[in-house]
């Protein structure tokens, strides 16, 4: 079975392949995202550094796994200055 | 008091240059030094290293970094290190540096670290050559960190790694991947050297706070964990501690 078969069920192997795609595809290279399944839905969760990175992830996963039920819970890391410091003695 | 700012896993590429700048402009008011806990780039290319140099160069405070696994992805960590060094960033790998801040000598020793797992659930240097190479790498890097920490001649020591020295700060990550996120040997190295604070990154879904078996405070400063451009830690000296204890007792 190749990555481009249409309408594959969301099973363990899809979960494994998507997780590796997120890290190993040089256009993504995100090791810090979690991939999980709920029913027939594949869920991507975590934070990335830019909107373009999130869009590219969604585009590539949809392209390589057409027709899968995908839920994207990927946010942007917050880059504001901290308001408080932690005191350590 | 020494004020230490730290962040890891900024994964800089062209698309995020400038993103940290507003917060970094405030940094000299909030901290005396900035520590970068690895995964500075996405793929470890020279081009990305130049983006890191643009973002974190010329801040007005010293910047000290270790590389992460992403910074090795293109097999040119030396080129990445050179670009960062040329931008005035001190890159540590089994080495240390000492800064004087308000009359206090702050020593920082660092190394990327490696996986291997934690006490009782870790990989062993046994069997196939690939397995021995894996655990051998873990041991070699942890040994170099321990030596660099013990060699620091300073008043306060901070350890900087990319991989985690304890499992406490991995909580939130799947248990199954802990051996890829850190190793107990880093914690043992830190505990051998009288360290005041250990900072690491790599575990994007982990937890900020932990402690080594020897009682050293550990902080996971991976960007998604701290939810800010950087965290700031104030290391108080003994007199300040005594003062705050008295103040607390008087309340
Ligand atoms: Fe990372
Ligand atoms: Fe990493």
mmCIF file of C-alpha atoms in Angstrom, chain B residues 67-228:
data_model
loop_
_atom_site.group_PDB
_atom_site.id
_atom_site.type_symbol
_atom_site.label_atom_id
_atom_site.label_comp_id
_atom_site.label_asym_id
_atom_site.label_seq_id
_atom_site.Cartn_x
_atom_site.Cartn_y
_atom_site.Cartn_z
ATOM 1 C CA UNK B 67 22.664 22.830 19.516
ATOM 2 C CA UNK B 68 19.735 20.421 19.309
ATOM 3 C CA UNK B 69 18.919 17.433 17.130
ATOM 4 C CA UNK B 70 17.319 19.664 14.467
ATOM 5 C CA UNK B 71 20.595 21.572 14.229
ATOM 6 C CA UNK B 72 22.249 18.288 13.206
ATOM 7 C CA UNK B 73 19.721 17.326 10.513
ATOM 8 C CA UNK B 74 21.908 18.570 7.619
ATOM 9 C CA UNK B 75 25.067 16.965 9.052
ATOM 10 C CA UNK B 76 26.819 20.311 9.346
ATOM 11 C CA UNK B 77 26.752 21.254 13.033
ATOM 12 C CA UNK B 78 30.213 22.808 12.702
ATOM 13 C CA UNK B 79 29.011 25.221 10.023
ATOM 14 C CA UNK B 80 25.983 26.133 12.144
ATOM 15 C CA UNK B 81 28.265 26.678 15.149
ATOM 16 C CA UNK B 82 30.599 28.881 13.087
ATOM 17 C CA UNK B 83 27.767 31.136 11.861
ATOM 18 C CA UNK B 84 26.441 31.546 15.420
ATOM 19 C CA UNK B 85 29.915 32.140 16.834
ATOM 20 C CA UNK B 86 30.603 34.795 14.187
ATOM 21 C CA UNK B 87 27.422 36.541 15.377
ATOM 22 C CA UNK B 88 28.807 36.684 18.921
ATOM 23 C CA UNK B 89 26.833 33.715 20.287
ATOM 24 C CA UNK B 90 28.832 31.310 22.482
ATOM 25 C CA UNK B 91 28.067 27.709 21.458
ATOM 26 C CA UNK B 92 28.828 25.032 24.053
ATOM 27 C CA UNK B 93 29.372 21.304 23.444
ATOM 28 C CA UNK B 94 31.056 19.600 26.353
ATOM 29 C CA UNK B 95 32.502 22.997 27.223
ATOM 30 C CA UNK B 96 31.861 25.863 29.601
ATOM 31 C CA UNK B 97 32.172 29.608 29.888
ATOM 32 C CA UNK B 98 32.248 32.056 32.800
ATOM 33 C CA UNK B 99 30.662 35.530 32.797
ATOM 34 C CA UNK B 100 30.891 38.188 35.460
ATOM 35 C CA UNK B 101 27.495 39.671 36.301
ATOM 36 C CA UNK B 102 27.285 42.345 39.013
ATOM 37 C CA UNK B 103 30.403 40.973 40.683
ATOM 38 C CA UNK B 104 29.183 37.359 40.604
ATOM 39 C CA UNK B 105 30.912 34.811 38.375
ATOM 40 C CA UNK B 106 28.242 32.825 36.509
ATOM 41 C CA UNK B 107 29.538 29.598 34.953
ATOM 42 C CA UNK B 108 27.547 27.874 32.229
ATOM 43 C CA UNK B 109 28.519 24.480 30.852
ATOM 44 C CA UNK B 110 26.512 22.802 28.134
ATOM 45 C CA UNK B 111 26.117 19.942 25.723
ATOM 46 C CA UNK B 112 23.402 18.806 23.343
ATOM 47 C CA UNK B 113 22.900 15.601 25.316
ATOM 48 C CA UNK B 114 21.196 12.553 23.847
ATOM 49 C CA UNK B 115 18.472 9.975 24.500
ATOM 50 C CA UNK B 116 18.777 6.653 26.283
ATOM 51 C CA UNK B 117 16.070 6.800 28.924
ATOM 52 C CA UNK B 118 15.854 7.052 32.674
ATOM 53 C CA UNK B 119 16.871 4.943 35.663
ATOM 54 C CA UNK B 120 15.578 1.396 35.530
ATOM 55 C CA UNK B 121 14.017 1.877 32.075
ATOM 56 C CA UNK B 122 16.954 2.804 29.929
ATOM 57 C CA UNK B 123 18.937 1.450 27.022
ATOM 58 C CA UNK B 124 22.115 -0.508 27.793
ATOM 59 C CA UNK B 125 25.508 -0.513 26.125
ATOM 60 C CA UNK B 126 25.085 -4.115 24.982
ATOM 61 C CA UNK B 127 24.437 -6.234 21.920
ATOM 62 C CA UNK B 128 24.511 -4.974 18.367
ATOM 63 C CA UNK B 129 27.048 -2.330 17.333
ATOM 64 C CA UNK B 130 24.184 0.094 16.576
ATOM 65 C CA UNK B 131 22.914 -0.234 20.155
ATOM 66 C CA UNK B 132 26.396 0.183 21.590
ATOM 67 C CA UNK B 133 26.911 3.245 19.388
ATOM 68 C CA UNK B 134 23.628 4.730 20.624
ATOM 69 C CA UNK B 135 24.308 4.276 24.330
ATOM 70 C CA UNK B 136 28.009 5.011 23.831
ATOM 71 C CA UNK B 137 27.004 8.408 22.432
ATOM 72 C CA UNK B 138 24.759 9.024 25.443
ATOM 73 C CA UNK B 139 27.610 8.212 27.823
ATOM 74 C CA UNK B 140 30.251 10.195 25.965
ATOM 75 C CA UNK B 141 28.158 13.373 25.836
ATOM 76 C CA UNK B 142 27.084 13.098 29.489
ATOM 77 C CA UNK B 143 30.704 12.538 30.549
ATOM 78 C CA UNK B 144 31.808 15.634 28.630
ATOM 79 C CA UNK B 145 29.057 17.688 30.294
ATOM 80 C CA UNK B 146 30.066 16.461 33.750
ATOM 81 C CA UNK B 147 33.710 17.293 33.132
ATOM 82 C CA UNK B 148 32.873 20.761 31.787
ATOM 83 C CA UNK B 149 30.606 21.495 34.780
ATOM 84 C CA UNK B 150 33.168 20.341 37.342
ATOM 85 C CA UNK B 151 35.904 22.372 35.634
ATOM 86 C CA UNK B 152 33.992 25.684 35.940
ATOM 87 C CA UNK B 153 35.717 28.121 38.281
ATOM 88 C CA UNK B 154 32.849 30.394 39.349
ATOM 89 C CA UNK B 155 30.339 31.325 42.064
ATOM 90 C CA UNK B 156 27.148 29.922 40.460
ATOM 91 C CA UNK B 157 26.838 27.067 37.951
ATOM 92 C CA UNK B 158 24.135 26.539 35.348
ATOM 93 C CA UNK B 159 23.866 23.465 33.109
ATOM 94 C CA UNK B 160 22.452 23.867 29.592
ATOM 95 C CA UNK B 161 21.353 20.918 27.437
ATOM 96 C CA UNK B 162 18.871 20.172 24.683
ATOM 97 C CA UNK B 163 17.875 16.680 25.855
ATOM 98 C CA UNK B 164 16.295 16.273 29.283
ATOM 99 C CA UNK B 165 18.318 15.212 32.354
ATOM 100 C CA UNK B 166 15.242 14.037 34.307
ATOM 101 C CA UNK B 167 11.831 12.553 33.473
ATOM 102 C CA UNK B 168 9.935 15.099 35.645
ATOM 103 C CA UNK B 169 9.970 17.727 32.914
ATOM 104 C CA UNK B 170 8.723 15.244 30.291
ATOM 105 C CA UNK B 171 5.305 14.827 31.890
ATOM 106 C CA UNK B 172 2.801 15.400 29.100
ATOM 107 C CA UNK B 173 4.846 13.450 26.558
ATOM 108 C CA UNK B 174 3.944 9.821 25.798
ATOM 109 C CA UNK B 175 5.843 7.554 28.212
ATOM 110 C CA UNK B 176 6.895 5.367 25.275
ATOM 111 C CA UNK B 177 9.127 8.095 23.834
ATOM 112 C CA UNK B 178 10.930 9.103 27.043
ATOM 113 C CA UNK B 179 14.091 7.226 25.933
ATOM 114 C CA UNK B 180 14.252 9.535 22.901
ATOM 115 C CA UNK B 181 13.824 12.663 24.985
ATOM 116 C CA UNK B 182 16.647 12.386 27.474
ATOM 117 C CA UNK B 183 18.758 10.211 29.727
ATOM 118 C CA UNK B 184 19.568 9.861 33.414
ATOM 119 C CA UNK B 185 23.305 10.192 32.701
ATOM 120 C CA UNK B 186 22.841 13.934 32.081
ATOM 121 C CA UNK B 187 21.195 14.237 35.494
ATOM 122 C CA UNK B 188 24.056 12.324 37.067
ATOM 123 C CA UNK B 189 26.571 14.682 35.418
ATOM 124 C CA UNK B 190 24.633 17.700 36.734
ATOM 125 C CA UNK B 191 24.477 16.184 40.230
ATOM 126 C CA UNK B 192 28.263 15.691 40.236
ATOM 127 C CA UNK B 193 29.070 19.378 40.000
ATOM 128 C CA UNK B 194 27.158 21.593 42.471
ATOM 129 C CA UNK B 195 24.841 23.098 39.874
ATOM 130 C CA UNK B 196 22.235 25.736 40.822
ATOM 131 C CA UNK B 197 19.936 25.339 37.803
ATOM 132 C CA UNK B 198 19.663 22.980 34.816
ATOM 133 C CA UNK B 199 17.893 24.121 31.647
ATOM 134 C CA UNK B 200 16.847 21.980 28.690
ATOM 135 C CA UNK B 201 14.443 21.873 25.763
ATOM 136 C CA UNK B 202 13.405 19.187 23.227
ATOM 137 C CA UNK B 203 10.230 18.006 24.982
ATOM 138 C CA UNK B 204 7.642 20.258 23.322
ATOM 139 C CA UNK B 205 4.750 18.661 25.247
ATOM 140 C CA UNK B 206 6.583 18.390 28.550
ATOM 141 C CA UNK B 207 6.354 20.314 31.818
ATOM 142 C CA UNK B 208 8.376 23.327 32.933
ATOM 143 C CA UNK B 209 9.516 22.237 36.392
ATOM 144 C CA UNK B 210 11.449 19.280 37.755
ATOM 145 C CA UNK B 211 14.305 18.309 40.075
ATOM 146 C CA UNK B 212 17.285 15.974 39.727
ATOM 147 C CA UNK B 213 17.750 13.126 42.225
ATOM 148 C CA UNK B 214 20.436 15.341 43.816
ATOM 149 C CA UNK B 215 17.990 18.236 44.285
ATOM 150 C CA UNK B 216 19.020 20.511 41.400
ATOM 151 C CA UNK B 217 16.154 22.506 39.928
ATOM 152 C CA UNK B 218 15.459 21.600 36.297
ATOM 153 C CA UNK B 219 13.462 23.749 33.889
ATOM 154 C CA UNK B 220 12.196 22.676 30.469
ATOM 155 C CA UNK B 221 12.329 25.884 28.431
ATOM 156 C CA UNK B 222 11.069 24.432 25.131
ATOM 157 C CA UNK B 223 9.181 27.270 23.463
ATOM 158 C CA UNK B 224 5.781 25.523 23.351
ATOM 159 C CA UNK B 225 6.144 24.691 27.075
ATOM 160 C CA UNK B 226 6.970 28.170 28.380
ATOM 161 C CA UNK B 227 4.406 29.900 26.117
ATOM 162 C CA UNK B 228 6.498 33.060 25.818
#
